[in-house]
XYZ file of C-alpha atoms in Angstrom:
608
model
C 50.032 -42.930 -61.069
C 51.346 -40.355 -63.269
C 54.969 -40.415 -64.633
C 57.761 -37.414 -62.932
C 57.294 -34.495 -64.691
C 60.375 -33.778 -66.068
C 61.433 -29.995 -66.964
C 64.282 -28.607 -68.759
C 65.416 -25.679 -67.296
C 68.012 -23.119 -68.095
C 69.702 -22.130 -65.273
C 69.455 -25.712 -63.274
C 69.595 -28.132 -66.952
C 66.661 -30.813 -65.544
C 63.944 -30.420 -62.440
C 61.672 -33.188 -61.601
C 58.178 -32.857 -60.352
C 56.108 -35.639 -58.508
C 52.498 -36.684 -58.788
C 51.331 -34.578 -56.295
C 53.749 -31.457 -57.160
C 52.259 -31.570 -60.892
C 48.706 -31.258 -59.400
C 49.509 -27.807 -57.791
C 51.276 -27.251 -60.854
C 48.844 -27.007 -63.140
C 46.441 -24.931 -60.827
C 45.158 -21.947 -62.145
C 47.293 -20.071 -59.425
C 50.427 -21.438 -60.280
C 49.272 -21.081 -64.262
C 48.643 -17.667 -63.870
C 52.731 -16.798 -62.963
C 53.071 -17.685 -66.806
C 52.598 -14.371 -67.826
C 53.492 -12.472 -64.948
C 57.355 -11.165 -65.626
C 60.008 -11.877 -63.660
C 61.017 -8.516 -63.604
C 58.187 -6.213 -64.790
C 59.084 -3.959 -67.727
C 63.104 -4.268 -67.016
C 63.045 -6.033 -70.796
C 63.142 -2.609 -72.050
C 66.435 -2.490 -70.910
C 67.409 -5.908 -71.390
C 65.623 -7.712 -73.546
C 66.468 -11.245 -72.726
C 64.722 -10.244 -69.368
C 61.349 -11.894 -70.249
C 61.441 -14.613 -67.459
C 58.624 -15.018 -65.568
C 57.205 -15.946 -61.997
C 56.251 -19.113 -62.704
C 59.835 -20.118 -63.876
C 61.482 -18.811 -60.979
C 58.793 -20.528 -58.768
C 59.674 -23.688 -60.717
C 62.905 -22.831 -59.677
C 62.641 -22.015 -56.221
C 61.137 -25.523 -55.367
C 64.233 -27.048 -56.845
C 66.711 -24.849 -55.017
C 64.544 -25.358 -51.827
C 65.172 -29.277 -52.425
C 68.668 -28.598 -53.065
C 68.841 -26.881 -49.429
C 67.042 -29.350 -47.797
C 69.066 -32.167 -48.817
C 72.119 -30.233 -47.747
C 70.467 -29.745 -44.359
C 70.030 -33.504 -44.226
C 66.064 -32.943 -43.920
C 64.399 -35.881 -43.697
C 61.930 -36.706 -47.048
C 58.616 -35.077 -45.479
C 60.356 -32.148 -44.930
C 62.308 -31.617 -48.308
C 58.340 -32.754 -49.595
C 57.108 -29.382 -47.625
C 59.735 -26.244 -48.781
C 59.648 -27.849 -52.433
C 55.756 -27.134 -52.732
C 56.007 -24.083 -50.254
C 58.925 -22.952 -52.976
C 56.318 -23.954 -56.032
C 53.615 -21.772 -54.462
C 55.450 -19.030 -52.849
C 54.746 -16.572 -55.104
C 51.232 -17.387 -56.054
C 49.560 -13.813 -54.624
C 52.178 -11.917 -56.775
C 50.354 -9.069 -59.268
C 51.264 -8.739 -62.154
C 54.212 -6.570 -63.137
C 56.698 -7.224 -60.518
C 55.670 -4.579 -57.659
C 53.902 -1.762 -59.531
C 50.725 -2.909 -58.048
C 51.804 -3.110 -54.255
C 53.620 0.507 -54.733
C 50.073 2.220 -55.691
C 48.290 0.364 -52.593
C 51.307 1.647 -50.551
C 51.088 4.909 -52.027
C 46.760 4.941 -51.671
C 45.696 3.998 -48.245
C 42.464 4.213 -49.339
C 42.221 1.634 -52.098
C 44.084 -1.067 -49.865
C 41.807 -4.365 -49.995
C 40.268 -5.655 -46.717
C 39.841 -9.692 -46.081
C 38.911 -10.948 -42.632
C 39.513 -7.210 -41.128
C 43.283 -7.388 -42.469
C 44.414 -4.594 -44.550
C 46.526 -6.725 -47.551
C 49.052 -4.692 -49.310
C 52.305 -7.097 -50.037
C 51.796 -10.211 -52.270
C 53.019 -12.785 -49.560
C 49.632 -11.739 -47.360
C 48.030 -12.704 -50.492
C 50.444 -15.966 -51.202
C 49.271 -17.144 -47.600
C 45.686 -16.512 -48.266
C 45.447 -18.522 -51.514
C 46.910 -21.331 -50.193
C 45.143 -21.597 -47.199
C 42.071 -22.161 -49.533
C 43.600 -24.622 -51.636
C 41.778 -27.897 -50.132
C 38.840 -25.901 -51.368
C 39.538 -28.248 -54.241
C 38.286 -31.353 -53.524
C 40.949 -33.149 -55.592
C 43.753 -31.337 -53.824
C 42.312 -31.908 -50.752
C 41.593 -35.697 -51.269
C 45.395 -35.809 -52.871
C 47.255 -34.451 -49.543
C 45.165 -36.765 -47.150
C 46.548 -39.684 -49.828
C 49.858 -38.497 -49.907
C 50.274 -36.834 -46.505
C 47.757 -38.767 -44.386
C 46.689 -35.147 -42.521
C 43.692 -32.825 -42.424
C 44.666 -30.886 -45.885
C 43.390 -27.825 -44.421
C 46.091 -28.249 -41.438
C 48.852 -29.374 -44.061
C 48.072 -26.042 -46.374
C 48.087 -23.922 -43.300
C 51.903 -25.143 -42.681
C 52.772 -24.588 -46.140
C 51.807 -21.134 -46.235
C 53.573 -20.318 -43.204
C 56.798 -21.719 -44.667
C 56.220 -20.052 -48.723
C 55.948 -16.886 -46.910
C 58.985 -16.700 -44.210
C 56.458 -16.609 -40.647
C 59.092 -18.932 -39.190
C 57.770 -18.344 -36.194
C 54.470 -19.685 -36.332
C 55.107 -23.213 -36.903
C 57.492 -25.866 -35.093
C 60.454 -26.295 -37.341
C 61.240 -22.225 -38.402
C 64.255 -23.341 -40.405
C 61.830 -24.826 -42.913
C 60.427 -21.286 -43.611
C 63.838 -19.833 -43.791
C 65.103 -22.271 -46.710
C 62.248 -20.280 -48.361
C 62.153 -16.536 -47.162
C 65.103 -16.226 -45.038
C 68.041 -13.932 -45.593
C 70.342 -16.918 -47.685
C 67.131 -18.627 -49.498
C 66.076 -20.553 -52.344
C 64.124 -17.562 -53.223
C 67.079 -14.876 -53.452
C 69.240 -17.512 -55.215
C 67.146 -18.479 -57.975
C 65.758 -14.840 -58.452
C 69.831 -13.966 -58.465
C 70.838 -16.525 -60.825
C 67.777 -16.294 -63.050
C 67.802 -12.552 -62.971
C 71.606 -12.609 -64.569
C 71.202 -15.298 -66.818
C 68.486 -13.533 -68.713
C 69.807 -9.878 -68.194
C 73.023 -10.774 -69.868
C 74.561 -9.315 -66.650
C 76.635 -10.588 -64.574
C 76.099 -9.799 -61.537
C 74.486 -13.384 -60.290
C 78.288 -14.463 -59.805
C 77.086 -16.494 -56.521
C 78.958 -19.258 -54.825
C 75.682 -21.446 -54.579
C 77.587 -24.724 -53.645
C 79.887 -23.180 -51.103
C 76.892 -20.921 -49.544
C 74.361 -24.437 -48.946
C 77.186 -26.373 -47.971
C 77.687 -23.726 -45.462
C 74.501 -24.037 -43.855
C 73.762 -25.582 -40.790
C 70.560 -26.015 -38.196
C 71.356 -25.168 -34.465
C 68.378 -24.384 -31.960
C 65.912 -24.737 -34.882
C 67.481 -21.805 -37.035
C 69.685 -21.516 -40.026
C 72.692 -20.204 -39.601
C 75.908 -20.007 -41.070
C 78.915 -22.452 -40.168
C 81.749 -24.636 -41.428
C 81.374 -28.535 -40.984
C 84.343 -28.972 -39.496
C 84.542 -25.690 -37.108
C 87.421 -24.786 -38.722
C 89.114 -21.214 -39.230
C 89.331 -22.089 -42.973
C 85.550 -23.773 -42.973
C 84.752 -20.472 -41.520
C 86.139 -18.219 -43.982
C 84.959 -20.088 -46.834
C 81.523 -19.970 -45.553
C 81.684 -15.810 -44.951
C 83.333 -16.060 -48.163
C 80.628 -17.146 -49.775
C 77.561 -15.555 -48.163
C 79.011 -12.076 -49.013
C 79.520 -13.509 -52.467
C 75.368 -13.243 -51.980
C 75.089 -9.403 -50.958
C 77.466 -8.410 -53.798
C 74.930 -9.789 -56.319
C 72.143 -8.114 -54.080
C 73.432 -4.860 -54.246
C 74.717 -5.186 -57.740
C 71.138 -6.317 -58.436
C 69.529 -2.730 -57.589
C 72.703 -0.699 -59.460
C 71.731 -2.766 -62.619
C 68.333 -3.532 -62.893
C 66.247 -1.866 -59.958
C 67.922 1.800 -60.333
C 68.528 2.035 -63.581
C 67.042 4.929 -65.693
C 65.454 2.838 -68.032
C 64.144 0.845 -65.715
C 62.537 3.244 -63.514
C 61.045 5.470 -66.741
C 59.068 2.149 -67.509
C 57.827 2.064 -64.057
C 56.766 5.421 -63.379
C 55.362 5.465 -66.688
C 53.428 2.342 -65.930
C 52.696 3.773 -61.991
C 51.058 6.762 -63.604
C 48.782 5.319 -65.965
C 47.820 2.636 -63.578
C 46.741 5.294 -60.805
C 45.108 7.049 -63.147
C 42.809 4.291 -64.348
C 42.068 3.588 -60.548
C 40.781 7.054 -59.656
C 38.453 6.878 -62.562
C 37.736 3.579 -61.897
C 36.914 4.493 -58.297
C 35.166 7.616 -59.455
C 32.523 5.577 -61.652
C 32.416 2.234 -59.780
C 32.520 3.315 -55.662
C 35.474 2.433 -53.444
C 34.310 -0.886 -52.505
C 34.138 -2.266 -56.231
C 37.722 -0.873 -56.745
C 38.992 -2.719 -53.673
C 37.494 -6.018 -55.197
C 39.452 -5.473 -58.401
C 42.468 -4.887 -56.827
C 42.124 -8.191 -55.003
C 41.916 -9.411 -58.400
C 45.070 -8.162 -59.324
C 46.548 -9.827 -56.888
C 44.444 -13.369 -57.576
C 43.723 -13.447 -61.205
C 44.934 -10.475 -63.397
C 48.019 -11.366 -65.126
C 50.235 -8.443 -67.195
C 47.878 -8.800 -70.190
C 45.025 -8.062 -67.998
C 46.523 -5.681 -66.352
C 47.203 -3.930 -69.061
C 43.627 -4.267 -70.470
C 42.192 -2.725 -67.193
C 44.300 0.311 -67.880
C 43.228 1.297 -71.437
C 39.595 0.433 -70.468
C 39.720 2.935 -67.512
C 42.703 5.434 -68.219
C 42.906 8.970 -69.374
C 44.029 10.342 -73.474
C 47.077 11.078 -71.069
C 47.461 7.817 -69.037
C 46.917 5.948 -72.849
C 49.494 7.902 -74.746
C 52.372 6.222 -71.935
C 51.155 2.664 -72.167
C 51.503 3.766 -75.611
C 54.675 4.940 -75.698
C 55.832 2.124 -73.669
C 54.393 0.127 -76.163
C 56.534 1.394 -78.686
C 59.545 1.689 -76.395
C 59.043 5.746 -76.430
C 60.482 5.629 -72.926
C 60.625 8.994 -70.720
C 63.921 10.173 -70.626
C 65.820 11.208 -67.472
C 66.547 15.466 -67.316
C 67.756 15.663 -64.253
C 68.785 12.565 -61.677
C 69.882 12.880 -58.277
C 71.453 9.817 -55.870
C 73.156 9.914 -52.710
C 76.302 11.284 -53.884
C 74.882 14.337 -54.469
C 72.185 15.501 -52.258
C 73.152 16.549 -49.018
C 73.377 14.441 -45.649
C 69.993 16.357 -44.427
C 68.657 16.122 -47.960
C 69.584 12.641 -47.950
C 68.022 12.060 -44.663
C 64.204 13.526 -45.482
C 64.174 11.618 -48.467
C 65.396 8.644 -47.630
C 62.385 8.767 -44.923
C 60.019 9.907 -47.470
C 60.675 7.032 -49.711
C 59.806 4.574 -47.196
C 56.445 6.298 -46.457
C 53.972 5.707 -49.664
C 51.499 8.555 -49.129
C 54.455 10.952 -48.580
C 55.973 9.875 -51.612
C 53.274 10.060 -53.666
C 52.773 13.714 -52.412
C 56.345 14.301 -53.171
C 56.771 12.966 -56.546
C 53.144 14.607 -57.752
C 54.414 18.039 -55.782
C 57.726 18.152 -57.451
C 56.340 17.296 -60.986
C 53.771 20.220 -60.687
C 56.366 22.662 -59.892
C 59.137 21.334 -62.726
C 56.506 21.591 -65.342
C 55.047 18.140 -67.688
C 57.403 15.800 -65.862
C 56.939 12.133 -64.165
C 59.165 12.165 -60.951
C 60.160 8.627 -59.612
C 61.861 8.322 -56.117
C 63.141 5.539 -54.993
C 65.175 3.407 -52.136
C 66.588 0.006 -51.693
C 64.383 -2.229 -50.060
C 64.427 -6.015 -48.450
C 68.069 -5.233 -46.505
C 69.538 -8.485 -45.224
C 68.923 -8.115 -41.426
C 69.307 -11.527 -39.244
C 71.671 -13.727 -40.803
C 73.737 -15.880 -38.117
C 76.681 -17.646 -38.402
C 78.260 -20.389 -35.754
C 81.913 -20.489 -34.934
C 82.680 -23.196 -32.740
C 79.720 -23.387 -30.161
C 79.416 -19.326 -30.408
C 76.240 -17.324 -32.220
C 76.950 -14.167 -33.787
C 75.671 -11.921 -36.692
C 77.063 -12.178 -39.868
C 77.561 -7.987 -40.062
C 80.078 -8.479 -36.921
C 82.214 -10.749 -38.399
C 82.813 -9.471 -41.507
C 83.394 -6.000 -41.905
C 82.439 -6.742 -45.831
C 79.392 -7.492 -45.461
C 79.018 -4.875 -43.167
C 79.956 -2.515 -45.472
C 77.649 -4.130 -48.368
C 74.570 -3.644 -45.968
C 75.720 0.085 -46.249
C 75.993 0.348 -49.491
C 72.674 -1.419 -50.064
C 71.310 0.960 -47.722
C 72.365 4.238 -48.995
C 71.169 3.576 -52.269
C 68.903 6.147 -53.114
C 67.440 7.485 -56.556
C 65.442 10.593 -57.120
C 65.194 11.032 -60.857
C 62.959 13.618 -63.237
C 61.744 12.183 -66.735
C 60.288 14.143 -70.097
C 58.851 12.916 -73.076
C 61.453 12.437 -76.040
C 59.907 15.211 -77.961
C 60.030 17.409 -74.943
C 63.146 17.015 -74.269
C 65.340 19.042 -77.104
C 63.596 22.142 -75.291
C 64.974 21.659 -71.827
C 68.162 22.774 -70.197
C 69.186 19.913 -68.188
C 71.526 22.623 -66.067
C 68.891 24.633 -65.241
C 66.130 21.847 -64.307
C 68.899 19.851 -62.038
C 69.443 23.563 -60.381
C 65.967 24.776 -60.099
C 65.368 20.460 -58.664
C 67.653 20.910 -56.177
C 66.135 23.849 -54.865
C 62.687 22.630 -55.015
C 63.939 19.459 -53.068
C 65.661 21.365 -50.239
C 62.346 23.742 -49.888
C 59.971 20.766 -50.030
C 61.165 17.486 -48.312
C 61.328 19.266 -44.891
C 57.938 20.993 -44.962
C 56.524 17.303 -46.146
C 58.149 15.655 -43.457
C 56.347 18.476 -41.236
C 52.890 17.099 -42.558
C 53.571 13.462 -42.279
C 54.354 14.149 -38.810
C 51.401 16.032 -38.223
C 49.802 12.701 -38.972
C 51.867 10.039 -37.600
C 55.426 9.185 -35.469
C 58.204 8.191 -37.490
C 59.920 5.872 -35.586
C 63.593 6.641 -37.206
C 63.355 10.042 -36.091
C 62.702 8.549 -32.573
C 65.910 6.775 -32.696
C 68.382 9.689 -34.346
C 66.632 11.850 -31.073
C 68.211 9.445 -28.549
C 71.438 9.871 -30.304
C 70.983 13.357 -29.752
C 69.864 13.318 -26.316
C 73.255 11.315 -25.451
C 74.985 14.089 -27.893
C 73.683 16.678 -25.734
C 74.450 15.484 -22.651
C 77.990 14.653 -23.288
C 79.361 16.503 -25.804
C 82.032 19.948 -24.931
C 83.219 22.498 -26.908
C 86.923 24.294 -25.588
C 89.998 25.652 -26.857
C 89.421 25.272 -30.314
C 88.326 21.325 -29.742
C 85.051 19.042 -29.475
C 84.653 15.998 -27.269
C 81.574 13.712 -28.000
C 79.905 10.541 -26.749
C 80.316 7.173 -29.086
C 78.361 4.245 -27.924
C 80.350 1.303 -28.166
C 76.926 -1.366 -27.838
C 74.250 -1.276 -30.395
C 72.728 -4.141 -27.932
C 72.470 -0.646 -25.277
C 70.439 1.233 -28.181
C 67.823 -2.500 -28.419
C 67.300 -2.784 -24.826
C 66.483 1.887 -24.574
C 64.465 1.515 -27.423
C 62.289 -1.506 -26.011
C 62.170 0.250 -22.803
C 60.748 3.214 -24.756
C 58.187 0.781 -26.618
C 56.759 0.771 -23.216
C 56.406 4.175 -21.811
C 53.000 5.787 -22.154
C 53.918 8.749 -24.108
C 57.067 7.197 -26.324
C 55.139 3.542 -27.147
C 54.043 4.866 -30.753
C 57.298 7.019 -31.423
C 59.311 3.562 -31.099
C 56.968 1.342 -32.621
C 59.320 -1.960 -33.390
C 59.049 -5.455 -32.349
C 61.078 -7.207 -30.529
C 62.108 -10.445 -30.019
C 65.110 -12.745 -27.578
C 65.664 -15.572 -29.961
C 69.180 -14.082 -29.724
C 69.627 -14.097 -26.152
C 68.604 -10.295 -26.314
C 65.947 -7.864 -27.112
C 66.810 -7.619 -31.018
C 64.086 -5.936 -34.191
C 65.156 -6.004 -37.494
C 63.672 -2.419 -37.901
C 65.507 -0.751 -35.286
C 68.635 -2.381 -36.839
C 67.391 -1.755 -40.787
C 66.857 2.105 -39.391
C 70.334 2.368 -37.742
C 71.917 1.094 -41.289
C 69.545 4.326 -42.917
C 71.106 6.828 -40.089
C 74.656 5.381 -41.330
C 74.248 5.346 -44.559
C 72.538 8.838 -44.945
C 75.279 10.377 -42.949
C 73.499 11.408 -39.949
C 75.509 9.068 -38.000
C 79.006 7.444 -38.545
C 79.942 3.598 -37.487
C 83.606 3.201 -36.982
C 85.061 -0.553 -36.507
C 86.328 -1.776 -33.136
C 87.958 -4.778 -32.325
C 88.625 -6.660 -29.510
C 89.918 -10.272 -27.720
C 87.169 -12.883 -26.596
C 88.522 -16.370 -25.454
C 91.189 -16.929 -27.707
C 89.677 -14.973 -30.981
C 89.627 -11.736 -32.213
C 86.436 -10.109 -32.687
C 84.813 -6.916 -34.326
C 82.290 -4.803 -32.752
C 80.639 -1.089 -34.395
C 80.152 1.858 -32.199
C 77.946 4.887 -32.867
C 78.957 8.277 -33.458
C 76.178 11.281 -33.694
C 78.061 13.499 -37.243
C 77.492 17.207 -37.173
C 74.750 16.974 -40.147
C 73.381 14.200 -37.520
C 72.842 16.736 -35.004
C 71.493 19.195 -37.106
C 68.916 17.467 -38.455
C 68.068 16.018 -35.000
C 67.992 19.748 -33.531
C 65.712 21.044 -36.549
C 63.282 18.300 -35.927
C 63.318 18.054 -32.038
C 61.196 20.793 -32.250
C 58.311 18.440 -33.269
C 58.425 16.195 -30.819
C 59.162 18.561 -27.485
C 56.945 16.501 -25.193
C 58.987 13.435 -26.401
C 62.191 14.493 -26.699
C 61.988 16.018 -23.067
C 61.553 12.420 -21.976
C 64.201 10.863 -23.734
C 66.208 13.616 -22.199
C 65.567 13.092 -18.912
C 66.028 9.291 -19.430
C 69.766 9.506 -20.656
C 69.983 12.278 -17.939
C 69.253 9.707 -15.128
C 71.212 6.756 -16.672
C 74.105 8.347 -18.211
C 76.540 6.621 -15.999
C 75.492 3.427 -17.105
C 75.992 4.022 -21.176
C 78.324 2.331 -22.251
C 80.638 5.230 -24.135
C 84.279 6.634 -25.044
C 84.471 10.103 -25.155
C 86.035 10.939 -28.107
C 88.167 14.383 -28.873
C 89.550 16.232 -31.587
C 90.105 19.411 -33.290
C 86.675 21.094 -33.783
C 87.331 22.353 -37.702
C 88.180 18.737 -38.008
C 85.057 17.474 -36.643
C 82.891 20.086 -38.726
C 84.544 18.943 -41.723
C 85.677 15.237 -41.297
C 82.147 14.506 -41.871
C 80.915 16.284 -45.147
């Protein structure tokens, strides 16, 4: 029997491994997250910042414990999400997410394994330790320690490291691990700041697991006691969570430093691929990129580049070498562009091929540029919270956190870099102007191509706010009356219904599911946060009385850049649009609406 492992850590002082956790540590898998950083190249910024992943895995299975013993799980249990937090992020390339953002961007190199396309690291996660009993000792360890099939046992663990709550008997397990409040996003959060220097990991940890509680198999959020104060405390502290979050992307994630090293290192690492690909076939690349994902740690990484890259693609790993970072000329975010602006790129960002295009496009016309574009991802979606006996979302009962999610999801970076040298010969005046003009000219005609190609689903839903615009809305005397929907549940329950119709099932492509007692997707709601937060439609606060207890609803509001955008791109989708038209048409006395009126100058500029 081998003695507890005993590790001294700096953000938790002392962790404790067992017999059988010290196994899986010391598997190459786990070994490799040694020199994988934590956060990529962000030490160029801060240069404590040289973490890595297998620290915050280290630190994941203690925070998982930590939850678990909170939740009152019983030892097996707490046993599980501690190794499911060890090996969590076993699939993870190296340099944070460079690699998934060129498979995202490159259809075409995207690795295939048992007919799956794999692009994110947790695919990868689940697939490695799936084939763990491979090893006879591990698998001859869990049937000692476990008494199960170790085939059976890794197949639960993989479900729980990577958040597919749904596919195993006791979903809360998975959520200690990859939910919206997990051991995951609170180590990463409290590592991240202790090594930045920043202090933005400023997290309530004790109050936020203390406020955690299991009802109908799910995590939510509740107070102990079921009292008003338990129940502030606990919203207290689980907003204290999405501050850090979206002070974790203004810090680290968007700053200028931060994305020079990453476009730098993008570049150079698509370039090697294509040449790679170009000497090697398709198939051989795809293998290596599997490899990435499996073996390659930063150091190899890097080696795979300078064996495969261009001069060009060598002088930027030099430079970042030698902390010659690309300096930003010209930077645009969301406070500048326009709502429409806002609107196509927002979309673009969060569609890789398009971006690429973009990006490549917009450097050819500005001259020997890198272009990065970029929006916040992973947007807290589903987290719950219990007041008395009653279920409700954490967004609708606190207008904070509502208002966080916004933030989160406006945040929005379009940035133009040079080379030092270059850069004493460039107006930074003219290049923002001559930018902005490029952008305007260019994200709408992309937009045409990708749809050429493909639905995109958000434009489906900013067309049924339209539709109901349309139908509802009067102009007289000098004033404007228009349609606000007071139910977002009304928008789930359309939008499934469209999921269904012959013609509309790939425009609204979402899932569904009733676990709430309704049809609810965290797309459709992650896509009406992007509407809000890119201006195209506003979300004003309502409240109202419910046995005994004040309670705060959001209804929907179509702005006038809303409608414009929708008009401009209804065009596209006439077959489509027609039938979302005649839908509202036939059950416009059953949407649940105010009419809203005022002063039409008011309306035109209320919302600039």
């Amino acid at each position: 029997m081998q003695k507890p492992f005993i590790i001294h850590d700096p953000v938790y002082k002392t962790i404790i491994l067992d017999e059988f956790e010290q196994i899986l540590l010391n598997t190459r898998h786990v070994q490799r997250l040694r020199n994988i950083q934590q956060l990529g190249l962000v030490d160029h910024v801060y240069p404590g910042a040289n973490h890595t992943r297998f620290e915050h895995s280290i630190g994941t299975m203690h925070m998982a414990s930590v939850i678990g013993q909170a939740l009152s799980l019983d030892e097996e249990d707490i046993r599980k999400i501690r190794i499911a937090g060890l090996l969590h992020d076993v699939g993870h390339p190296a340099f944070s997410h460079a690699v998934e953002d060129v498979l995202r961007r490159n259809p075409h190199l995207q690795p295939v394994i048992e007919d799956r396309k794999l692009i994110k690291h947790e695919a990868f996660s689940k697939d490695i330790i799936r084939n763990l009993p491979m090893d006879n000792y591990i698998a001859k360890s869990t049937e000692s320690e476990f008494g199960t099939d170790p085939f059976i046992f890794f197949d639960e663990i993989s479900k729980i490291a990577t958040g597919d709550a749904q596919s195993i008997s006791k979903p809360y397990l998975a959520q200690v691990i990859a939910g919206d409040i997990d051991a995951d996003r609170i180590d990463f959060l409290l590592r991240d700041s202790y090594h930045t220097g920043v202090s933005f990991g400023l997290i309530d940890v004790d109050q936020i697991i203390e406020s955690l509680v299991i009802k109908d198999g799910n995590i939510l959020l509740g107070s102990s006691d079921s009292s008003d104060y338990g129940n502030e405390m606990a919203l207290t502290a689980a907003e204290s969570l999405l501050i850090s979050r979206a002070h974790h992307y203004n810090a680290i994630i968007h700053n200028p430093k931060t994305q020079a090293a990453r476009v730098m290192l993008l570049c150079a690492l698509e370039d090697a691929l294509e040449h790679f690909k170009n000497v090697s076939g398709t198939a051989t690349v795809k293998k290596e990129i599997v490899r990435f994902f499996t073996e390659y740690n930063d150091n190899d990484l890097l080696s795979f580049i300078r064996s495969n890259a261009s001069e060009k693609s060598l002088r930027l790993l030099n430079d970042l070498r030698d902390g010659r970072l690309y300096v930003p000329v010209a930077r645009f975010s969301q406070k500048i562009l326009r709502p429409t602006t806002r609107m196509a790129l927002a979309t673009i960002a969060r569609h890789g091929v398009a971006k690429m295009k973009f990006e490549s496009r917009l450097a050819q016309e500005l001259g020997d540029v890198l272009v990065d574009l970029d929006v916040a991802t992973g947007l807290p979606k589903s987290i719950r919270v219990l007041i008395g006996n009653e279920e409700s979302f954490f967004y609708d009962e606190s207008a904070l956190a509502n208002g966080l999610v916004r933030s989160i999801s406006r945040q929005l970076s379009l940035t133009t870099f040079a080379h030092p040298d270059a850069i004493a010969g460039m107006d930074e005046s003219v290049m923002s102007s001559r930018m902005n003009q490029i952008v305007d000219e260019l994200s709408p005609r992309l937009l045409g191509f990708i749809r050429a190609e493909q639905y995109l689903p958000i434009e489906g839903i900013i067309l049924l706010f339209y539709a109901i615009y349309n139908i509802f809305k009067k102009e007289e005397n000098g004033f404007i009356s228009i349609p606000r929907l007071r139910h977002i549940t009304w928008l789930y329950r359309t939008i499934l219904q469209f999921s269904d119709h012959d013609l509309l099932r790939n425009f609204f492509d979402y899932k569904f599911h009733e676990r709430y007692g309704f049809p609810y997707s965290d797309q459709v709601f992650e896509n009406i946060q992007v509407l809000v937060a890119m201006g195209m439609v506003d979300e004003d606060l309502r409240y109202y009385e419910k046995n005994g207890r004040y309670r705060q609803r959001y209804e929907y509001v179509l702005t006038p850049e809303g409608a414009e955008y929708a008009h401009k791109i209804a065009g596209s989708y006439t077959s489509e649009f027609r039938h979302i038209l005649n839908y509202v048409l036939i059950n416009k006395h059953s949407i649940p609406k105010d009419i809203v009126t005022m002063p039409l100058a008011r309306y035109k500029t209320h919302h600039k």
